[in-house]
Tab-separated table of N, CA and C in Angstrom:
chain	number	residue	atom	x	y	z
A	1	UNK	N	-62.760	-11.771	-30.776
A	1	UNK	CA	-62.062	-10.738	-30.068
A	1	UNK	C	-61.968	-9.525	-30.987
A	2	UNK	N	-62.097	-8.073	-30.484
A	2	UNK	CA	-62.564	-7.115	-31.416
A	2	UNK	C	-60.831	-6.422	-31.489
A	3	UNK	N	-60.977	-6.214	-32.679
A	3	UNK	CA	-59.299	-5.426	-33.771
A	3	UNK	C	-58.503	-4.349	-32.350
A	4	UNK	N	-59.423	-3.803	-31.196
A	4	UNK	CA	-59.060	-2.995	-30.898
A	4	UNK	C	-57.923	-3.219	-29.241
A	5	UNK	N	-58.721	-4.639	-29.045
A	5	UNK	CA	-58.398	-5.767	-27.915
A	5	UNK	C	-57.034	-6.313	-28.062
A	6	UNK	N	-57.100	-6.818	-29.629
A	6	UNK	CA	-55.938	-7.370	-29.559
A	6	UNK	C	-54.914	-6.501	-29.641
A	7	UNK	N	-55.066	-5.400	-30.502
A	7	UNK	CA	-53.954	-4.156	-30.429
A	7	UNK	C	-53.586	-4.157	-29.504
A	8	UNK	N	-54.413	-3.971	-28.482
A	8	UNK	CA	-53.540	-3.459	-27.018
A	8	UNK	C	-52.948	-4.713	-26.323
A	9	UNK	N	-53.202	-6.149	-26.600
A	9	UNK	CA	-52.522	-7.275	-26.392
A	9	UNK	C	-51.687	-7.441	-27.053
A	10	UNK	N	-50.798	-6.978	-28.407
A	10	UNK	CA	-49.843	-6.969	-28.543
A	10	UNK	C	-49.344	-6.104	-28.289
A	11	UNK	N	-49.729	-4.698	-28.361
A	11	UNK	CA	-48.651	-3.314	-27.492
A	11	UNK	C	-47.627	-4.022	-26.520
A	12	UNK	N	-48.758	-4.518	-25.348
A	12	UNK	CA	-48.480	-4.931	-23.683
A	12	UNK	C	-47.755	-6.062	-24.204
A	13	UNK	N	-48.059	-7.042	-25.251
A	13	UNK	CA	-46.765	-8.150	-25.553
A	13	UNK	C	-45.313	-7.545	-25.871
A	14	UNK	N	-45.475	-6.235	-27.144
A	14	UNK	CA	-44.461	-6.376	-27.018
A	14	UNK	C	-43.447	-5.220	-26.435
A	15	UNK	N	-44.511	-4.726	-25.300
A	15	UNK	CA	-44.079	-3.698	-24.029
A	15	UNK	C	-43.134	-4.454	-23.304
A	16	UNK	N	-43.466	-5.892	-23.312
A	16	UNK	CA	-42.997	-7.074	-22.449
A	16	UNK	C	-41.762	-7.020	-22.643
A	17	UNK	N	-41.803	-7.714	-23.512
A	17	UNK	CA	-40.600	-8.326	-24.597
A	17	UNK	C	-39.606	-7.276	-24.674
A	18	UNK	N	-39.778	-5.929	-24.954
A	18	UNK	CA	-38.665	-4.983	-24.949
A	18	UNK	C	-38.097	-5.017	-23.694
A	19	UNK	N	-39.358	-5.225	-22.331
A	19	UNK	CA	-38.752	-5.144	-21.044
A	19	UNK	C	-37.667	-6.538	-20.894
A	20	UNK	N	-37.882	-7.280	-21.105
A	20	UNK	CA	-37.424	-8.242	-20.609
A	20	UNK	C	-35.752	-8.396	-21.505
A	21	UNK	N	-36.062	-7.995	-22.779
A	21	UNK	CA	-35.043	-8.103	-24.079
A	21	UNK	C	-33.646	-6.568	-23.143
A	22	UNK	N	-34.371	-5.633	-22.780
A	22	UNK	CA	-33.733	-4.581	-21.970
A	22	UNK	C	-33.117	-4.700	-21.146
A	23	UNK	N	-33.544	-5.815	-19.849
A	23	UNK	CA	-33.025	-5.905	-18.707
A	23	UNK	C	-31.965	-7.366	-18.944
A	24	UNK	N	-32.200	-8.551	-19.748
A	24	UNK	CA	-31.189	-9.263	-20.445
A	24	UNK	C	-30.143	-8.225	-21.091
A	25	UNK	N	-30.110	-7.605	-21.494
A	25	UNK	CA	-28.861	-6.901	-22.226
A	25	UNK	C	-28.275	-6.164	-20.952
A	26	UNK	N	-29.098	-5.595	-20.396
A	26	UNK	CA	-28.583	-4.869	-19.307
A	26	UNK	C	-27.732	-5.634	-17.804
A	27	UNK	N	-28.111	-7.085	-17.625
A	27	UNK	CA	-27.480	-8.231	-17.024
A	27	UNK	C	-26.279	-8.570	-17.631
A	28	UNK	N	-26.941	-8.634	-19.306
A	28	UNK	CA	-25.193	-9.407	-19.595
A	28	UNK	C	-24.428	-8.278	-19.775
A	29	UNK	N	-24.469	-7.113	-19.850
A	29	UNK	CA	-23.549	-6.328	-19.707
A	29	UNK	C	-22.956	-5.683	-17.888
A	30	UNK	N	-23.789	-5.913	-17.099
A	30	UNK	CA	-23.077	-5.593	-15.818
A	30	UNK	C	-22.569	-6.494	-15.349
A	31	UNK	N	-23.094	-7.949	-15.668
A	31	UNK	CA	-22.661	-8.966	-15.131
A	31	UNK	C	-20.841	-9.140	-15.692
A	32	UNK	N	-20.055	-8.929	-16.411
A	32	UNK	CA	-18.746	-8.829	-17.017
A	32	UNK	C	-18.143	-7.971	-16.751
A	33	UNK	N	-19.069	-6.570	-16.833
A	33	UNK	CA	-18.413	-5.269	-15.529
A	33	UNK	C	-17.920	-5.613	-14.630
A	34	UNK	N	-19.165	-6.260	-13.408
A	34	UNK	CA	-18.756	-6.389	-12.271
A	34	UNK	C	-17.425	-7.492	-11.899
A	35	UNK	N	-17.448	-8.268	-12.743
A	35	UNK	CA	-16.361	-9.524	-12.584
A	35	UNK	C	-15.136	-9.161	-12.737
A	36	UNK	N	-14.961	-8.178	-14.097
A	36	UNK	CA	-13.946	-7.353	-14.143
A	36	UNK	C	-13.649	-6.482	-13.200
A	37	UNK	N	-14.398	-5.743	-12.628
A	37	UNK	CA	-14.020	-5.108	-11.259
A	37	UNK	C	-13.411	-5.920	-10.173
A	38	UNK	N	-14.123	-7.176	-10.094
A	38	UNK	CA	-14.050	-7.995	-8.999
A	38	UNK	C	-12.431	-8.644	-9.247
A	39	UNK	N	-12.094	-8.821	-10.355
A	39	UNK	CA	-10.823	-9.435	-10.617
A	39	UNK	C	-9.848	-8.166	-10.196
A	40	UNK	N	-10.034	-6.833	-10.943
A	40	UNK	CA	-8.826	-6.079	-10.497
A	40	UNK	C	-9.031	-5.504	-8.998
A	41	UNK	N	-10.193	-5.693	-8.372
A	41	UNK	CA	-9.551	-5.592	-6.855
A	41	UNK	C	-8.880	-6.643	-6.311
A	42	UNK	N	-9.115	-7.959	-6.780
A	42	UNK	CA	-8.224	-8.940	-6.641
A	42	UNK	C	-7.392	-8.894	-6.796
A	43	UNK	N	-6.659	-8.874	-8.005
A	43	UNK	CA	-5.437	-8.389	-8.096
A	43	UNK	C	-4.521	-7.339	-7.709
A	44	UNK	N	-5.015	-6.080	-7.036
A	44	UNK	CA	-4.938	-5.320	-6.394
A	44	UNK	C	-4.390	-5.964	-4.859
A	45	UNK	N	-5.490	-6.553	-3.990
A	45	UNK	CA	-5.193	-7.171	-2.934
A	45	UNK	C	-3.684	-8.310	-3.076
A	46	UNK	N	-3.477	-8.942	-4.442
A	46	UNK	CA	-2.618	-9.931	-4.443
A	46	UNK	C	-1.355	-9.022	-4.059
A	47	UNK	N	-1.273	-7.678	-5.198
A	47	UNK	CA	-0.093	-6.905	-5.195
A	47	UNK	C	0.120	-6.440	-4.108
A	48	UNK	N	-0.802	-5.909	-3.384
A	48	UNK	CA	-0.762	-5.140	-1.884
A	48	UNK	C	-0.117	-5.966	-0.596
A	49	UNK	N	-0.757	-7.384	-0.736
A	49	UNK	CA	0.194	-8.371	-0.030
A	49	UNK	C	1.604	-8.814	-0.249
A	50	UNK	N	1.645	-8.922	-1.945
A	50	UNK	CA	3.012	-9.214	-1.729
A	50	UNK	C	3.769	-7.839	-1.372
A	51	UNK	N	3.732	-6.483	-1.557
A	51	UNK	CA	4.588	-5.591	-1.191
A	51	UNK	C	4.658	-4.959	0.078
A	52	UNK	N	3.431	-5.545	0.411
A	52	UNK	CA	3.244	-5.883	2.341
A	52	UNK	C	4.793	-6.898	2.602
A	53	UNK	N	4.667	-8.166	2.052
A	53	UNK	CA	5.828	-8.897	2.943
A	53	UNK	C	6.821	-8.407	2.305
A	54	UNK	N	7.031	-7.574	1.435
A	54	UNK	CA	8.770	-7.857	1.106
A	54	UNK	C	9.073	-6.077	1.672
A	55	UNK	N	8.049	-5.031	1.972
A	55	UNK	CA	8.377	-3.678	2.568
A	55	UNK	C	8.603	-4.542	4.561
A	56	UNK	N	7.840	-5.409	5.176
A	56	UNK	CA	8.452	-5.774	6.292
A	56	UNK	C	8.848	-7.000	6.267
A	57	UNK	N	9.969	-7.250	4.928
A	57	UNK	CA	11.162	-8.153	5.259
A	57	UNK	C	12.429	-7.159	4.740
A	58	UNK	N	11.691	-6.352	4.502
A	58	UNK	CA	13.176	-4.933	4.098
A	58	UNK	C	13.512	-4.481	5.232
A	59	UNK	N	12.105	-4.015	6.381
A	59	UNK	CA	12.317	-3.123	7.497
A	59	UNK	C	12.535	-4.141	9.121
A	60	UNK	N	12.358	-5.011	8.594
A	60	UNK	CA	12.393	-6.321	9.893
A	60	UNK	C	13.188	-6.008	10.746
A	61	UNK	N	15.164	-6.071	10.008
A	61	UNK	CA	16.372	-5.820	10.668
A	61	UNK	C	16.328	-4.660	11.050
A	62	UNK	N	16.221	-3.574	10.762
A	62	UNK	CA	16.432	-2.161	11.123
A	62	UNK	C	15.193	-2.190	12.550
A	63	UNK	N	14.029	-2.238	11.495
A	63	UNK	CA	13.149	-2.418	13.079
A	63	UNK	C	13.637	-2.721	14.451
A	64	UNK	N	14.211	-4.213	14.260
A	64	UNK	CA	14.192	-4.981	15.519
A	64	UNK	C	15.712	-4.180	16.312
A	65	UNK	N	16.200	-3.684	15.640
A	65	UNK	CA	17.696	-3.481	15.985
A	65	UNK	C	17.079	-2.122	16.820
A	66	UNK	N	16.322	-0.704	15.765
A	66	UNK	CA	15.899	0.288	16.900
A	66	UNK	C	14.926	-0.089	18.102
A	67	UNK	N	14.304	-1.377	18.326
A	67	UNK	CA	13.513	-1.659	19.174
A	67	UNK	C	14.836	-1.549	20.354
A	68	UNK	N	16.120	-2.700	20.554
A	68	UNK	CA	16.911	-3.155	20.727
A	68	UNK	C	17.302	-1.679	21.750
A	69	UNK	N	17.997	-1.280	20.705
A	69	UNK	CA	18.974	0.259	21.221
A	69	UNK	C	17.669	0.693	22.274
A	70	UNK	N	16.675	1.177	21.953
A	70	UNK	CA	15.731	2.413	22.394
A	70	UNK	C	15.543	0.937	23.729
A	71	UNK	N	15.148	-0.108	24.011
A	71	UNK	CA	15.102	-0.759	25.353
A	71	UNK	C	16.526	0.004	26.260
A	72	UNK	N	17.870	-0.464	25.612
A	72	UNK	CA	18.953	-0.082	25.929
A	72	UNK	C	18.748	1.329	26.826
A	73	UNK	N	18.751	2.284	25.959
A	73	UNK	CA	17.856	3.820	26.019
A	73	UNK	C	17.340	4.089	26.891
A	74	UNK	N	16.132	3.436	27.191
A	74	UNK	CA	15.289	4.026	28.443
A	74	UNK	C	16.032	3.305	29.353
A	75	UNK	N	16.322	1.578	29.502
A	75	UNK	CA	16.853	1.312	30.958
A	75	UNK	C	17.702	2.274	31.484
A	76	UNK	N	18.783	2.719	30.318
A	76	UNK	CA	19.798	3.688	31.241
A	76	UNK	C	19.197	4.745	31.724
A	77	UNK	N	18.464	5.448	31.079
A	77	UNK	CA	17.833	6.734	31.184
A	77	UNK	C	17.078	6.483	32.398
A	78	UNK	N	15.994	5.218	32.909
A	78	UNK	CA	15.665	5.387	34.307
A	78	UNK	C	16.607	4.727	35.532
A	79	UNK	N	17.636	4.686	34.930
A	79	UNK	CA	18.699	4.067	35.822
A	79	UNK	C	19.527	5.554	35.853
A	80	UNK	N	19.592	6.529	35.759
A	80	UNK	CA	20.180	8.107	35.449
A	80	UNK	C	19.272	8.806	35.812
A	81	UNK	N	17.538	8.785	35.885
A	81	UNK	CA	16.860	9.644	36.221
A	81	UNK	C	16.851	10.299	35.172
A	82	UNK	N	16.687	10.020	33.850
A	82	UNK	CA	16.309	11.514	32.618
A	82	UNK	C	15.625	10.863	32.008
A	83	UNK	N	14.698	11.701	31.186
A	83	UNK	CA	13.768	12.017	30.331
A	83	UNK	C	14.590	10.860	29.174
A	84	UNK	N	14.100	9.955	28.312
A	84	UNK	CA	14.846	8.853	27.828
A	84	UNK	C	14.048	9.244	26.101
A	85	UNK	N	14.046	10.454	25.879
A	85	UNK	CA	13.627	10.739	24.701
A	85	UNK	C	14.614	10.230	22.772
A	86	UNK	N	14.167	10.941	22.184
A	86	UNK	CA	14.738	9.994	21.194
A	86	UNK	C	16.433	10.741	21.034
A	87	UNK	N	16.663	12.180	21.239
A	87	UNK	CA	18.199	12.272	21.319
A	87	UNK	C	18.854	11.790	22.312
A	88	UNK	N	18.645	11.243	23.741
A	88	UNK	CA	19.161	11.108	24.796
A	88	UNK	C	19.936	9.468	24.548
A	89	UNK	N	18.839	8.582	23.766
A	89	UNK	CA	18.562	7.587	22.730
A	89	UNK	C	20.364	7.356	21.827
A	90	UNK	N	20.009	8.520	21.206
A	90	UNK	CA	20.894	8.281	20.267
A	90	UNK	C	22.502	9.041	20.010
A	91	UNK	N	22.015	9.500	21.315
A	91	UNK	CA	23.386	10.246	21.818
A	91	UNK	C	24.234	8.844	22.303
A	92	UNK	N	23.342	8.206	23.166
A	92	UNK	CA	24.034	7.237	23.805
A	92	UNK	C	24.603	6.352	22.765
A	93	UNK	N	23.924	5.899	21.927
A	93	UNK	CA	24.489	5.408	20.997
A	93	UNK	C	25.544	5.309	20.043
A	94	UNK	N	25.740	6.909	19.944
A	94	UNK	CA	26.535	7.614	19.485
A	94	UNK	C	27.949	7.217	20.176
A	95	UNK	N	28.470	7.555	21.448
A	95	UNK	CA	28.649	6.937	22.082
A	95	UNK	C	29.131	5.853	22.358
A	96	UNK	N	28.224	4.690	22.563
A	96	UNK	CA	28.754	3.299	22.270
A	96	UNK	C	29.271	2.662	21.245
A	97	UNK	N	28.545	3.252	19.801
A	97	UNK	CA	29.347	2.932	18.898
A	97	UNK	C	30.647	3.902	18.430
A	98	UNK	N	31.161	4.157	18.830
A	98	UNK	CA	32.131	4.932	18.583
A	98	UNK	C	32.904	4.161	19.752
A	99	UNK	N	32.808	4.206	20.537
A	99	UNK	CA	33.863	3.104	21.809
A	99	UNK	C	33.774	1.813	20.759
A	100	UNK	N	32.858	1.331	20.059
A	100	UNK	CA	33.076	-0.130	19.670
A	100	UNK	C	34.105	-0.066	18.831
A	101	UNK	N	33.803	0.848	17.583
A	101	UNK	CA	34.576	1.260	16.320
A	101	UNK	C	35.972	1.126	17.005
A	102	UNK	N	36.180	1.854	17.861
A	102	UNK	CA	37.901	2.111	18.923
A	102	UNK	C	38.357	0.825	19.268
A	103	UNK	N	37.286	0.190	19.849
A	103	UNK	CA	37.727	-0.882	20.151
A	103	UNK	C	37.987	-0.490	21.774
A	104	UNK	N	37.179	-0.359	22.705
A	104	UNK	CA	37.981	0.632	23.553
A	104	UNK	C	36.522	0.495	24.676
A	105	UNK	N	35.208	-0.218	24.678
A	105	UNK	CA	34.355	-0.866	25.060
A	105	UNK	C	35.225	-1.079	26.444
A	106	UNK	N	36.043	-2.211	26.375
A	106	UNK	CA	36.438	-2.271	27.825
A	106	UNK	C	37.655	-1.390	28.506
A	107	UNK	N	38.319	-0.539	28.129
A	107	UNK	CA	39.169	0.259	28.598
A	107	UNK	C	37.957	0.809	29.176
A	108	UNK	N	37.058	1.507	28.621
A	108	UNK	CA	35.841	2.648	28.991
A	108	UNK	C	35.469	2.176	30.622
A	109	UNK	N	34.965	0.784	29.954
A	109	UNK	CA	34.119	0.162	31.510
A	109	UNK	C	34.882	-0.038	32.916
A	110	UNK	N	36.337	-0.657	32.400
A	110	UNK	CA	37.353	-0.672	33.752
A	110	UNK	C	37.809	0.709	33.911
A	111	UNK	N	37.884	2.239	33.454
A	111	UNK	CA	38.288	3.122	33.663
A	111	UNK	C	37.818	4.394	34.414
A	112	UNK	N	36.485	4.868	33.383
A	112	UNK	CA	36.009	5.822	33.622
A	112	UNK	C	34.443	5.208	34.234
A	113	UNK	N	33.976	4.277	33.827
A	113	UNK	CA	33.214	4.000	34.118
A	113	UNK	C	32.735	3.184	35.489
A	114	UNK	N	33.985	2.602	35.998
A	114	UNK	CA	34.272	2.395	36.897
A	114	UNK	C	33.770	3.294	38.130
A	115	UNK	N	34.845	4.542	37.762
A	115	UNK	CA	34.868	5.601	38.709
A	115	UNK	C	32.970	6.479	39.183
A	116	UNK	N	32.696	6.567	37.194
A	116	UNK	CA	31.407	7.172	37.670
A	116	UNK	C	30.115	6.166	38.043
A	117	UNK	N	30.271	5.016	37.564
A	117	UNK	CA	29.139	3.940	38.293
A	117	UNK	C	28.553	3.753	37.069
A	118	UNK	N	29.204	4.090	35.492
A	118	UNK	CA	28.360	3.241	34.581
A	118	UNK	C	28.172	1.553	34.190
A	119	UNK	N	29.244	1.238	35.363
A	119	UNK	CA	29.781	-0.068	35.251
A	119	UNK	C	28.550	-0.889	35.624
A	120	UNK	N	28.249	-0.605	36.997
A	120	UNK	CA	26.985	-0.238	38.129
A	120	UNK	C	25.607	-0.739	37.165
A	121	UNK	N	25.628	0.456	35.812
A	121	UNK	CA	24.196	0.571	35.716
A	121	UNK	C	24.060	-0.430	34.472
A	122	UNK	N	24.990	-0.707	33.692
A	122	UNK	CA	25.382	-1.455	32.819
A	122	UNK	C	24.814	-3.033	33.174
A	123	UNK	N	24.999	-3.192	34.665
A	123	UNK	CA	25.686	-4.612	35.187
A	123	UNK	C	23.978	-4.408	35.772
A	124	UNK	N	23.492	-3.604	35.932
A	124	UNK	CA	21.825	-3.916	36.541
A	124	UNK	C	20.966	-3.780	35.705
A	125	UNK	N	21.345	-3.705	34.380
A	125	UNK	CA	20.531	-3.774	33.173
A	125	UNK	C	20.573	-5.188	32.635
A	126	UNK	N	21.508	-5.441	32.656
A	126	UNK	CA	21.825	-7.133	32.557
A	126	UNK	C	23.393	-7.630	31.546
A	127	UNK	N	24.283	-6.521	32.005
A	127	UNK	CA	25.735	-6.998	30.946
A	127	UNK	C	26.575	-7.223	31.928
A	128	UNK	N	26.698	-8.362	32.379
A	128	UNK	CA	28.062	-8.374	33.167
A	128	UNK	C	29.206	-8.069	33.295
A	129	UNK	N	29.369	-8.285	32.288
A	129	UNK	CA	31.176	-7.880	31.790
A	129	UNK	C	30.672	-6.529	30.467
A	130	UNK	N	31.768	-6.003	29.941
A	130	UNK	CA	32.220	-5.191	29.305
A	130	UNK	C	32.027	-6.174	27.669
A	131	UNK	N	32.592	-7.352	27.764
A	131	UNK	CA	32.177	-8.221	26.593
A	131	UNK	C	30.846	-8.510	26.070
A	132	UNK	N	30.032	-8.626	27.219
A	132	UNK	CA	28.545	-8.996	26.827
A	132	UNK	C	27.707	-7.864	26.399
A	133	UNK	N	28.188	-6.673	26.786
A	133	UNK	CA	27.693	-5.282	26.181
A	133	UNK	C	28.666	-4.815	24.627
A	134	UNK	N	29.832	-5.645	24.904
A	134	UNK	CA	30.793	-4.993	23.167
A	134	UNK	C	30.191	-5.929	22.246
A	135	UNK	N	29.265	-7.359	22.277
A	135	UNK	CA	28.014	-8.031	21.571
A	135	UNK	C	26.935	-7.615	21.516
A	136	UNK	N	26.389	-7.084	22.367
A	136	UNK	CA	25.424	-6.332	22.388
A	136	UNK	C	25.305	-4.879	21.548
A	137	UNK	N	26.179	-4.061	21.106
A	137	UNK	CA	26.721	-2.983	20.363
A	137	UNK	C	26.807	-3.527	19.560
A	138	UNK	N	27.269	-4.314	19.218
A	138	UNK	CA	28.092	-4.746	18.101
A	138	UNK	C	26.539	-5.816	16.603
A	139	UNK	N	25.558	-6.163	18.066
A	139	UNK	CA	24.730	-7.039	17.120
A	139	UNK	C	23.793	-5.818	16.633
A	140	UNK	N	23.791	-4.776	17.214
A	140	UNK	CA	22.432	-3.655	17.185
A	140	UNK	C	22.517	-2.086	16.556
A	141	UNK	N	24.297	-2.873	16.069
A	141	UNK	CA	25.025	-1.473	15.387
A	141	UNK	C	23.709	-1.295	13.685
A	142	UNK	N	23.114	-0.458	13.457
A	142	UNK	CA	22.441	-0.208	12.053
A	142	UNK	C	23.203	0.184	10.788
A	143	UNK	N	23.210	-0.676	10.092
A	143	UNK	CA	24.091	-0.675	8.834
A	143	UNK	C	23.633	0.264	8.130
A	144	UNK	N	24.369	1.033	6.529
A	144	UNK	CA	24.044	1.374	5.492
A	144	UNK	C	22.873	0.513	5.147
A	145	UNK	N	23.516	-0.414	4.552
A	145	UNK	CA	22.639	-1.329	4.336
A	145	UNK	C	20.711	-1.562	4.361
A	146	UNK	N	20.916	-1.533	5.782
A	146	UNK	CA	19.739	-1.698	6.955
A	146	UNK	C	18.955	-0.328	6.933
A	147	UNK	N	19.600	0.581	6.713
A	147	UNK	CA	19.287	2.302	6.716
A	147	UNK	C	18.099	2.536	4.930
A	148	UNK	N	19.154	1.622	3.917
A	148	UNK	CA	18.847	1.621	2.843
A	148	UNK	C	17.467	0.813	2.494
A	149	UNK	N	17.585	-0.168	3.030
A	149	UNK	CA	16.675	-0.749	3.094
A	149	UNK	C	15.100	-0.400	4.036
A	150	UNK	N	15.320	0.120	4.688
A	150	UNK	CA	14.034	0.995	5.701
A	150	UNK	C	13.928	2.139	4.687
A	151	UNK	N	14.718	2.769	4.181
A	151	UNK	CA	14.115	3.723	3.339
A	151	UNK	C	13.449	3.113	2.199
A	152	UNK	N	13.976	1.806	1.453
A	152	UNK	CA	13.136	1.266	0.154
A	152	UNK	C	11.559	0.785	0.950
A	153	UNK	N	11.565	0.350	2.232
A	153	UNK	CA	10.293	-0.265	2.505
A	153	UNK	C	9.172	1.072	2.845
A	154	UNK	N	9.936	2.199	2.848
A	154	UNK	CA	8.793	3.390	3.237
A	154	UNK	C	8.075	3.656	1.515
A	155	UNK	N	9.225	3.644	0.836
A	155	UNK	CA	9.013	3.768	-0.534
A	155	UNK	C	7.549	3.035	-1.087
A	156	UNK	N	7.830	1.666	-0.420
A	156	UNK	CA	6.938	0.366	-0.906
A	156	UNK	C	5.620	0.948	-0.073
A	157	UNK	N	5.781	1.564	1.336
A	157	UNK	CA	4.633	1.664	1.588
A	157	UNK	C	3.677	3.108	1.420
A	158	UNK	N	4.718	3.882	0.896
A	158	UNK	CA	3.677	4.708	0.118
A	158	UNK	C	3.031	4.071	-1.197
A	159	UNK	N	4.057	3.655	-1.802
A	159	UNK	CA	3.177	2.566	-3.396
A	159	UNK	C	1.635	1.728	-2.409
A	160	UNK	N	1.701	1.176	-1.493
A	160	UNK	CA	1.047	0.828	-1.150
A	160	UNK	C	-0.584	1.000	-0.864
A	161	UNK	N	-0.233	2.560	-0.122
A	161	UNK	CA	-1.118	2.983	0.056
A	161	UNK	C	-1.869	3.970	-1.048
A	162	UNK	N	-1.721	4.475	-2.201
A	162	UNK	CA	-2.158	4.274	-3.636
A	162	UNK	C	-2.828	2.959	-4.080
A	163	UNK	N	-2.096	1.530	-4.182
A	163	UNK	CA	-2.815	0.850	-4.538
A	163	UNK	C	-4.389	0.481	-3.602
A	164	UNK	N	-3.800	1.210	-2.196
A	164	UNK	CA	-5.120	0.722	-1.613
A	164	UNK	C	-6.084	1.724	-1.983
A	165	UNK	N	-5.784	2.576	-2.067
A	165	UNK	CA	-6.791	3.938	-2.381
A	165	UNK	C	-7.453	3.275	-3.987
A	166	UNK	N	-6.909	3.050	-4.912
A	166	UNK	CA	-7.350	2.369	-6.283
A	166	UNK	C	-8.464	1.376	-6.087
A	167	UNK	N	-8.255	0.455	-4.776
A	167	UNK	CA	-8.961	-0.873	-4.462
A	167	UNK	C	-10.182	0.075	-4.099
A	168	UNK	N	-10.115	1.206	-3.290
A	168	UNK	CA	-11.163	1.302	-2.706
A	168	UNK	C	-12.291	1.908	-4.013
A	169	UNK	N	-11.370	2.851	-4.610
A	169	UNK	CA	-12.621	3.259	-5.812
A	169	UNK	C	-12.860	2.007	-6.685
A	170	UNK	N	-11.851	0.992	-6.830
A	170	UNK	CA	-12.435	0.105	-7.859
A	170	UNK	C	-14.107	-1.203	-6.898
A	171	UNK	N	-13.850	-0.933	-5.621
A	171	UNK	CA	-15.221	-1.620	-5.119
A	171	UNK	C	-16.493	-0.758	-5.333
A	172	UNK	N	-15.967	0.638	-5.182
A	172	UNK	CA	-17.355	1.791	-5.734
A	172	UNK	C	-18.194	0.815	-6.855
């Protein structure tokens, strides 16, 4: 084999060899990248869930309680004929809890309410008595508390939505 043959059979050998020595280094180094990526979106997703359940076990009570009132809300409102928007809402409320606070729920219903027919609309919404509506007020009244807590879970879900924004560049 002539001096000039084999030259170029080892060039192309060790053209090889750099290729192959190149793309091994270049594996074991993305390959630990990527895992590391792969772990902190993981961990990412772990955090995002847990501050998922504990922002709607903060907002659960408050939730279910404005679901509660605002049903309340519109029945009267299409039992009155008005627009059952969110002050009409919370006027009424206003309202009822303040008769509860008094204590004064059933003076209201045998009195005035009587006369104008809120008794009427009360009793076709589904409260029979004056008692079953001063429980009804009384379970759906929104605490400090409950107020405080819907504000910490908005808190959680802005944190939230940061960590999701992080997840998304860390899958880039």
């Amino acid at each position: 084999m002539k001096l000039q043959t084999k030259k170029i059979i080892a060039r192309e050998f060790l053209v090889l060899t750099i290729t192959i020595v190149i793309g091994l280094i270049a594996f074991a180094l993305t390959y630990p990248y990527n895992l590391y990526r792969h772990n902190q979106v993981g961990n990412l997703e772990k955090t995002i869930s847990e501050k998922t359940t504990l922002s709607d076990s903060l907002s659960k009570s408050f939730e279910s309680k404005k679901e509660k009132r605002n049903w309340l809300g519109e029945k009267c409102a299409k039992e009155v004929d008005v627009n059952p928007d969110t002050t009409y809402i919370n006027d009424l409320w206003k309202i009822l809890e303040a008769l509860y606070q008094k204590d004064s729920l059933a003076i209201r219903w045998n009195t005035k309410w009587k006369v104008s027919g809120w008794d009427l609309i009360f009793t076709k919404i589904g409260f029979q008595n004056p008692d079953s509506l001063k429980k009804f007020v009384e379970l759906n009244i929104i605490t400090n508390n409950e107020v405080d807590n819907k504000n910490s879970s908005i808190k959680i879900n802005q944190e939230i939505n940061i960590l999701n924004l992080q997840k998304k560049r860390n899958r880039i």
